[in-house]
mmCIF file of C-alpha atoms in Angstrom:
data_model
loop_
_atom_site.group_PDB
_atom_site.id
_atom_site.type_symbol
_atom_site.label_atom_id
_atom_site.label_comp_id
_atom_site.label_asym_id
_atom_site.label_seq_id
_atom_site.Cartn_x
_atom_site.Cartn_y
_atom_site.Cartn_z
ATOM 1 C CA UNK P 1 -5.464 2.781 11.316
ATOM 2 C CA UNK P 2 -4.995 -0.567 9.198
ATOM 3 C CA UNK P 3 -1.448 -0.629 7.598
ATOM 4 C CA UNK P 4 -0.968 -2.629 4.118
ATOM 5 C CA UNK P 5 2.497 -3.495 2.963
ATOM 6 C CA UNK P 6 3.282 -5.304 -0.420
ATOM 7 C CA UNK P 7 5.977 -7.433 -0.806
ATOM 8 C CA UNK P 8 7.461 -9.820 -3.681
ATOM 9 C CA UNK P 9 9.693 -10.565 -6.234
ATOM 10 C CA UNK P 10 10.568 -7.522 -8.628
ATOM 11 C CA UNK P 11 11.034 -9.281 -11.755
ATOM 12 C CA UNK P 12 9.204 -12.134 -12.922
ATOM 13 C CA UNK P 13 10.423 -13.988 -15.745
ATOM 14 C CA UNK P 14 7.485 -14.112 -19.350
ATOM 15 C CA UNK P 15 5.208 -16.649 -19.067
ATOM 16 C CA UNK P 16 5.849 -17.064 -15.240
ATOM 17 C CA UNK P 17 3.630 -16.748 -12.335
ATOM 18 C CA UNK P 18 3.179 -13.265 -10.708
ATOM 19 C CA UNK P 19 2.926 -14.038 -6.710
ATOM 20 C CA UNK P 20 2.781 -11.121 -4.058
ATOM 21 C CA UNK P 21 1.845 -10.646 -0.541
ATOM 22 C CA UNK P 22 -0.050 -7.471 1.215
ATOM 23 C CA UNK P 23 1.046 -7.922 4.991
ATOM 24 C CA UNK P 24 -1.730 -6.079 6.905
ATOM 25 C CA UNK P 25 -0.836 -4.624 10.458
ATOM 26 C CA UNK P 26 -2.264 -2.124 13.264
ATOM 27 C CA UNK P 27 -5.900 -4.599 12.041
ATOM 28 C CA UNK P 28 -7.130 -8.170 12.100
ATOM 29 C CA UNK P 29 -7.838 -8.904 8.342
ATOM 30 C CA UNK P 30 -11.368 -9.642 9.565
ATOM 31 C CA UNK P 31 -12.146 -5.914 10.416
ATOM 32 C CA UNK P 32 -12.628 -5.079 6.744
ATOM 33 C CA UNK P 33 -14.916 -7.298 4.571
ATOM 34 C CA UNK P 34 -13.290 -6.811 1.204
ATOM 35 C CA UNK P 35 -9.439 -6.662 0.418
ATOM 36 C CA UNK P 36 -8.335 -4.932 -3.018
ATOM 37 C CA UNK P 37 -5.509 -4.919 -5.640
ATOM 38 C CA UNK P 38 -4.826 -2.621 -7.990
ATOM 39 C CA UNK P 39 -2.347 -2.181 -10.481
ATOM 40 C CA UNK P 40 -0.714 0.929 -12.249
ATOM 41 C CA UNK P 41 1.660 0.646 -15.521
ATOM 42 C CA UNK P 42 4.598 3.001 -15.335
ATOM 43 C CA UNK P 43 2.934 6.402 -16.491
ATOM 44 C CA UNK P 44 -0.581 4.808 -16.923
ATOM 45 C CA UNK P 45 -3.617 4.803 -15.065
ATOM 46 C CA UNK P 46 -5.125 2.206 -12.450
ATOM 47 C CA UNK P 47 -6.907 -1.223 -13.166
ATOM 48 C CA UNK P 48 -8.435 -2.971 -10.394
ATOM 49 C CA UNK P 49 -7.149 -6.396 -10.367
ATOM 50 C CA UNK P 50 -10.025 -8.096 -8.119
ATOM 51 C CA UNK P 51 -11.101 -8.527 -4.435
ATOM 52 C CA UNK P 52 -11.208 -11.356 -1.904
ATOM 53 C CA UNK P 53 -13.520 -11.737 1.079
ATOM 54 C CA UNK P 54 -11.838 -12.162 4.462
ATOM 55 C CA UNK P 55 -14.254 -15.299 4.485
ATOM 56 C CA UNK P 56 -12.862 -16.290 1.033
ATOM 57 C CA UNK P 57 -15.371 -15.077 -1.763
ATOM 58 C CA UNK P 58 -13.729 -13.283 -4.704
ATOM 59 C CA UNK P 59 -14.822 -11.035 -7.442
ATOM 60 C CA UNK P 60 -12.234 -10.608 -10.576
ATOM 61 C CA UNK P 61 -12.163 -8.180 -12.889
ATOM 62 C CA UNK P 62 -13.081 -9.820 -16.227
ATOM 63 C CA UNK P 63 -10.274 -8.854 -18.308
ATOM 64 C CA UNK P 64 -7.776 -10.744 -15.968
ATOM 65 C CA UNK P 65 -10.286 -13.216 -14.745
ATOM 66 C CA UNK P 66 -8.727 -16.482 -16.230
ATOM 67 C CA UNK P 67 -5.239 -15.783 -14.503
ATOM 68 C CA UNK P 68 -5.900 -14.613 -11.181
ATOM 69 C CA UNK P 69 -6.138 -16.211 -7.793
ATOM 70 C CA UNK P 70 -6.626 -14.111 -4.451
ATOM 71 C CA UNK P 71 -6.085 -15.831 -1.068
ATOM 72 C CA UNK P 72 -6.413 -15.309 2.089
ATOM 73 C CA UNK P 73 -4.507 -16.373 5.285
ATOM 74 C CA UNK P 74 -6.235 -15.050 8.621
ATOM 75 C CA UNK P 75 -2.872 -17.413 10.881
ATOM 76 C CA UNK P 76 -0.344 -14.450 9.455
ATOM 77 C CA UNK P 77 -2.886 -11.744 8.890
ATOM 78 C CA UNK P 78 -2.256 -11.059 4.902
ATOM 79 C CA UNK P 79 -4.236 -11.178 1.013
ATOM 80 C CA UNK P 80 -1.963 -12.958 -1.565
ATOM 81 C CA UNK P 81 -2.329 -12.403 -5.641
ATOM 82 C CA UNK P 82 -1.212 -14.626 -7.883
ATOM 83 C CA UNK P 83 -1.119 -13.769 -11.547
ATOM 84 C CA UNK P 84 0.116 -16.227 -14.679
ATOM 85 C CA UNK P 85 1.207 -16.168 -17.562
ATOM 86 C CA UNK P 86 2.874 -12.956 -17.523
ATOM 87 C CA UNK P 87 4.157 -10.679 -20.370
ATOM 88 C CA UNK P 88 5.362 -7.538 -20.710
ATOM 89 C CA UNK P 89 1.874 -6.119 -20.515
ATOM 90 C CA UNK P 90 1.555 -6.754 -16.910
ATOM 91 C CA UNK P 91 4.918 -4.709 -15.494
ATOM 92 C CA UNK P 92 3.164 -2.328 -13.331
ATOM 93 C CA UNK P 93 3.156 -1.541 -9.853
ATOM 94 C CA UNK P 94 0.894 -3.005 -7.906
ATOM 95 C CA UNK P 95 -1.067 -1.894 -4.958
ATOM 96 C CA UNK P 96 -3.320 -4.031 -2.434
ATOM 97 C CA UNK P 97 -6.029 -2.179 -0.656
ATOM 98 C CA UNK P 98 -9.279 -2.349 1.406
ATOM 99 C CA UNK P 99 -12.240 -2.658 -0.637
ATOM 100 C CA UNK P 100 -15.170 -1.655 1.230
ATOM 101 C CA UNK P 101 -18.035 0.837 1.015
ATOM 102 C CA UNK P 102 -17.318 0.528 -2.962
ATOM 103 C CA UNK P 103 -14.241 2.736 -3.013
ATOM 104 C CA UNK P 104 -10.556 1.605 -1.729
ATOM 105 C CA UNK P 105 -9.714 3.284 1.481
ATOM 106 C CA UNK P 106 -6.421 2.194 2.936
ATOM 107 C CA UNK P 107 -3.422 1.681 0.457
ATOM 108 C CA UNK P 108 0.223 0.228 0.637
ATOM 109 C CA UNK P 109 2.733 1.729 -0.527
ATOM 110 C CA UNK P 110 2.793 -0.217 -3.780
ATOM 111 C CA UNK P 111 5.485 -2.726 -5.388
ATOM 112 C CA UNK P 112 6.684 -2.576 -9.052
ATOM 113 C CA UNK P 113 6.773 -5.762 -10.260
ATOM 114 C CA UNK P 114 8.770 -5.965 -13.940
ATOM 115 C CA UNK P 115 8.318 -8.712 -15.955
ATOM 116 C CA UNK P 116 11.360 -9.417 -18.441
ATOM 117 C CA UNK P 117 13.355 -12.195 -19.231
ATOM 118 C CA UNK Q 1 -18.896 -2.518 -18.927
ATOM 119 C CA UNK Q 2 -19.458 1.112 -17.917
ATOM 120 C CA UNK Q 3 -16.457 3.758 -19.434
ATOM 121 C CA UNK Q 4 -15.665 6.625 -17.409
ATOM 122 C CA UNK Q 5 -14.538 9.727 -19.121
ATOM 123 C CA UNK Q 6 -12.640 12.468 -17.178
ATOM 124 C CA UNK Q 7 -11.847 16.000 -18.777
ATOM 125 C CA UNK Q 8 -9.972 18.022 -18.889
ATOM 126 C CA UNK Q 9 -7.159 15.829 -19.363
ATOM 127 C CA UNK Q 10 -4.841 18.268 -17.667
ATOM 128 C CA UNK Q 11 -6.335 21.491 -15.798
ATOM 129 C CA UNK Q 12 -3.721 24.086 -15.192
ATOM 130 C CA UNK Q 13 -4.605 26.825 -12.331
ATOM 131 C CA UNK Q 14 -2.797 28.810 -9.525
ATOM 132 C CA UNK Q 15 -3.255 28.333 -5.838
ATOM 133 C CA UNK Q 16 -6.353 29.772 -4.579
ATOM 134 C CA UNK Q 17 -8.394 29.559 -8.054
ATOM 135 C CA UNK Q 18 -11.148 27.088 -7.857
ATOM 136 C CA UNK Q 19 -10.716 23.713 -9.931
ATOM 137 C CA UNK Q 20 -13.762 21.488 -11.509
ATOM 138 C CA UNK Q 21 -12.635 18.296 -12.835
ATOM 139 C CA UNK Q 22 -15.633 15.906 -14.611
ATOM 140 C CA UNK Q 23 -16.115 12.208 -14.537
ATOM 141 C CA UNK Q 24 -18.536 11.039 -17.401
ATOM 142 C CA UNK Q 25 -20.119 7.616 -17.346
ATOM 143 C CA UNK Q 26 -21.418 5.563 -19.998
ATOM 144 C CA UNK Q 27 -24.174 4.320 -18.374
ATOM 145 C CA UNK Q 28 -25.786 5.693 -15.176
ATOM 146 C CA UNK Q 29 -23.658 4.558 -12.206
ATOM 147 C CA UNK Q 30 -25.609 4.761 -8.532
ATOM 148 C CA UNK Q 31 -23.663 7.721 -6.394
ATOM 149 C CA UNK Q 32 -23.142 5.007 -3.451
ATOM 150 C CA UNK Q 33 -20.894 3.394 -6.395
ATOM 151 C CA UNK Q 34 -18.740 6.499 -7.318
ATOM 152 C CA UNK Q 35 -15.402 8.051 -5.609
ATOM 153 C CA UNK Q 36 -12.696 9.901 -6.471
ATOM 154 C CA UNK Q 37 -8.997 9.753 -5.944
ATOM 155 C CA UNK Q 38 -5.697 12.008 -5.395
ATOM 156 C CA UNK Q 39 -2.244 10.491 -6.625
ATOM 157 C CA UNK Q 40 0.895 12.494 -6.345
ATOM 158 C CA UNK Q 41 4.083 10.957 -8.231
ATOM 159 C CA UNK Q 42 5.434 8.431 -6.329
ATOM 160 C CA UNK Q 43 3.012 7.767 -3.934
ATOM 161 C CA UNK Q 44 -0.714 5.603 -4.065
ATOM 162 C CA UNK Q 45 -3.986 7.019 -4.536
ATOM 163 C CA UNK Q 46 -5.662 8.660 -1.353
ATOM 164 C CA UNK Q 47 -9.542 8.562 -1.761
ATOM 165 C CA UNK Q 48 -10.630 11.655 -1.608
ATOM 166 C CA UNK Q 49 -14.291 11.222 -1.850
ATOM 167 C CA UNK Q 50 -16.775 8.280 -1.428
ATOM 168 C CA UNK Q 51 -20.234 7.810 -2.470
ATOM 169 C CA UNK Q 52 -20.510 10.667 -4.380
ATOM 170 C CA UNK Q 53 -20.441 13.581 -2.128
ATOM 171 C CA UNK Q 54 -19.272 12.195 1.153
ATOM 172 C CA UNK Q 55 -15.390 13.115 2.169
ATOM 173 C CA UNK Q 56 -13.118 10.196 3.722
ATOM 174 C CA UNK Q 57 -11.563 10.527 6.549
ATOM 175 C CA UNK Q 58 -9.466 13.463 6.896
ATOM 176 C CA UNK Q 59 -10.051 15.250 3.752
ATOM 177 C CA UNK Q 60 -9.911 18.761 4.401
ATOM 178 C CA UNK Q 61 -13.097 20.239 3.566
ATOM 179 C CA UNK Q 62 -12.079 22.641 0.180
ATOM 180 C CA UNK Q 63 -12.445 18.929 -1.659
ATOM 181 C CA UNK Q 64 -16.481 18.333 -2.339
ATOM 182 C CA UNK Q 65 -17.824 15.679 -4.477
ATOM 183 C CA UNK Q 66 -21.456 16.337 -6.714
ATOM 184 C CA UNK Q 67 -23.317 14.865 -9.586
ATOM 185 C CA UNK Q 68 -25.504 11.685 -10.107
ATOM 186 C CA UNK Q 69 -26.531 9.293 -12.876
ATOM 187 C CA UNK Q 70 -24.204 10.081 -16.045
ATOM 188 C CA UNK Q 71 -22.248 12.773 -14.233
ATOM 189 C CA UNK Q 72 -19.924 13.680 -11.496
ATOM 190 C CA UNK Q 73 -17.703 16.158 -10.587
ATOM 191 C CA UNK Q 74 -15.161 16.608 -7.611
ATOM 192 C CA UNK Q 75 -14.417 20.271 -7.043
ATOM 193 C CA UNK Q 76 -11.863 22.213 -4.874
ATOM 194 C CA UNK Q 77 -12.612 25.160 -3.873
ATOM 195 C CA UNK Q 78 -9.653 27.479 -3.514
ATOM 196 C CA UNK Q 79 -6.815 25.322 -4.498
ATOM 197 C CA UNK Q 80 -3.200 24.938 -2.131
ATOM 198 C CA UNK Q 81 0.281 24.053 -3.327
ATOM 199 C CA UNK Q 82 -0.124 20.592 -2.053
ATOM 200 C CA UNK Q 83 -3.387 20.072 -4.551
ATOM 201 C CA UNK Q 84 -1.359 20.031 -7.733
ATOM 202 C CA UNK Q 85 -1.527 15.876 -8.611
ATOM 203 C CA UNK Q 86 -3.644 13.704 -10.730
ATOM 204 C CA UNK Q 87 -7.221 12.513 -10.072
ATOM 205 C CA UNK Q 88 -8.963 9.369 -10.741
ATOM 206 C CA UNK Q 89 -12.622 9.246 -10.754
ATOM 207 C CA UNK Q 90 -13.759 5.057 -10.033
ATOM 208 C CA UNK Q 91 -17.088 3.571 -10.350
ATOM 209 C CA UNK Q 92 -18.493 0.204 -8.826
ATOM 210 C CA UNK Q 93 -20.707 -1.730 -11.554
ATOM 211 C CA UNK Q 94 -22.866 -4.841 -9.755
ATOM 212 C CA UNK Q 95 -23.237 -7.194 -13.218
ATOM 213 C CA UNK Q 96 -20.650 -8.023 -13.038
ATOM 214 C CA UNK Q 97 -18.601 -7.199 -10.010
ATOM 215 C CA UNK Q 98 -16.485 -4.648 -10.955
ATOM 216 C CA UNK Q 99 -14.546 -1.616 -10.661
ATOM 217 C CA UNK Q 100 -13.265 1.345 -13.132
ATOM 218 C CA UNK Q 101 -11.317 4.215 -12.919
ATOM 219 C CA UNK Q 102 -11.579 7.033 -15.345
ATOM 220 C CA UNK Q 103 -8.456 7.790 -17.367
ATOM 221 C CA UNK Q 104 -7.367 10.591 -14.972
ATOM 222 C CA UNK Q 105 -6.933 14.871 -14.662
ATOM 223 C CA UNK Q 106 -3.967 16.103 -14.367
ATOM 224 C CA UNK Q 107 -4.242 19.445 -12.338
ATOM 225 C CA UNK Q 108 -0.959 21.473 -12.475
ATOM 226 C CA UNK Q 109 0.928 24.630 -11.612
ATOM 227 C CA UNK Q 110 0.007 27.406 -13.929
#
């Protein structure tokens, strides 16, 4: 089955721009429609971030609408997030994950991304 | 924007008891829209169930989803060790795109 793995910087400076990479394997990105991320703050619960159509479409959640971009790149087979103007408020560990069917099926592993100066 | 509640907040049983954990909605979510979610420390969220009442893929059958409109709840029937974690109920709203979790149940060891 599909294989997701997150990867990125750890610590991203205030203000700066948030930029991670979900590496899918064992699947072409074009065998699921939608691709997922989610975030978790240490000891809190999840918010979902947004989605991005393997054909390009994306759907934000409102809250973080106005500093997120999704991409997608079918040549190397991974989603990409991009979050900016960071503060403390957005250390969490994030998780990218298909999006299908209205639930999120297959999950990386996750990457906590800290954001202090 | 449709609020999910989940109670308890934490749920404390032995193995073998039988756990009910709700998920309250706001507003009435469609069951193709709602699924629920395992997390043990550590580790991301496994979906349990999809659409309600149907199990993913390799869920063993002592997890069963239920409910409709307002309400849902995600039973297990005769709880193992490997059961004790936290679980998020999520709900997909159309207008706009969106998706929420519930605050999460923490099911423990009693």
């Amino acid at each position: 089955q599909v294989q997701l793995q997150e990867s990125g910087p750890g610590l991203v400076e205030p203000s700066g721009t948030l930029s991670l990479t979900c590496a899918v394997s064992r699947a072409s990105i074009t065998t699921h429609s939608w691709w997922g991320w989610v975030r978790q703050p240490p000891g809190k619960g999840l918010e979902w971030i947004g989605a991005i159509y393997h054909g390009g479409s994306t759907n934000y959640n409102p809250s973080l609408k106005s500093r997120v971009t999704m991409s997608v790149d079918k040549s190397n087979n991974q989603v990409s997030l991009k979050l900016n103007s960071v503060t403390a408020a957005d250390t969490a560990v994030y998780y990218c994950a298909t999006n299908d069917n209205y639930c999120l099926e297959h999950w990386g592993q996750g990457t906590l991304v800290t954001v202090s100066s | 924007e449709i609020v999910l509640t989940q109670s308890p907040g934490t749920l404390s049983l032995s193995p073998g008891e039988r756990a009910t954990l709700s998920c309250r909605a706001s507003q009435s979510v469609g069951s193709s829209y709602l699924a629920w979610y395992q997390q043990k420390p550590g580790q991301a969220p496994r979906l349990l169930i999809y659409a309600a009442s149907s199990r993913a893929t390799g869920i063993p059958d002592r997890f069963s989803g239920s409910g409709s409109g307002t309400d849902f709840t995600l039973t297990i029937s005769s709880l193992e060790p490997e059961d004790f974690a936290v679980y998020y109920c999520q709900q997909y709203d159309t207008s706009p795109p969106v998706y929420t979790f519930g605050q999460g149940t923490k099911l423990e060891i009693k």
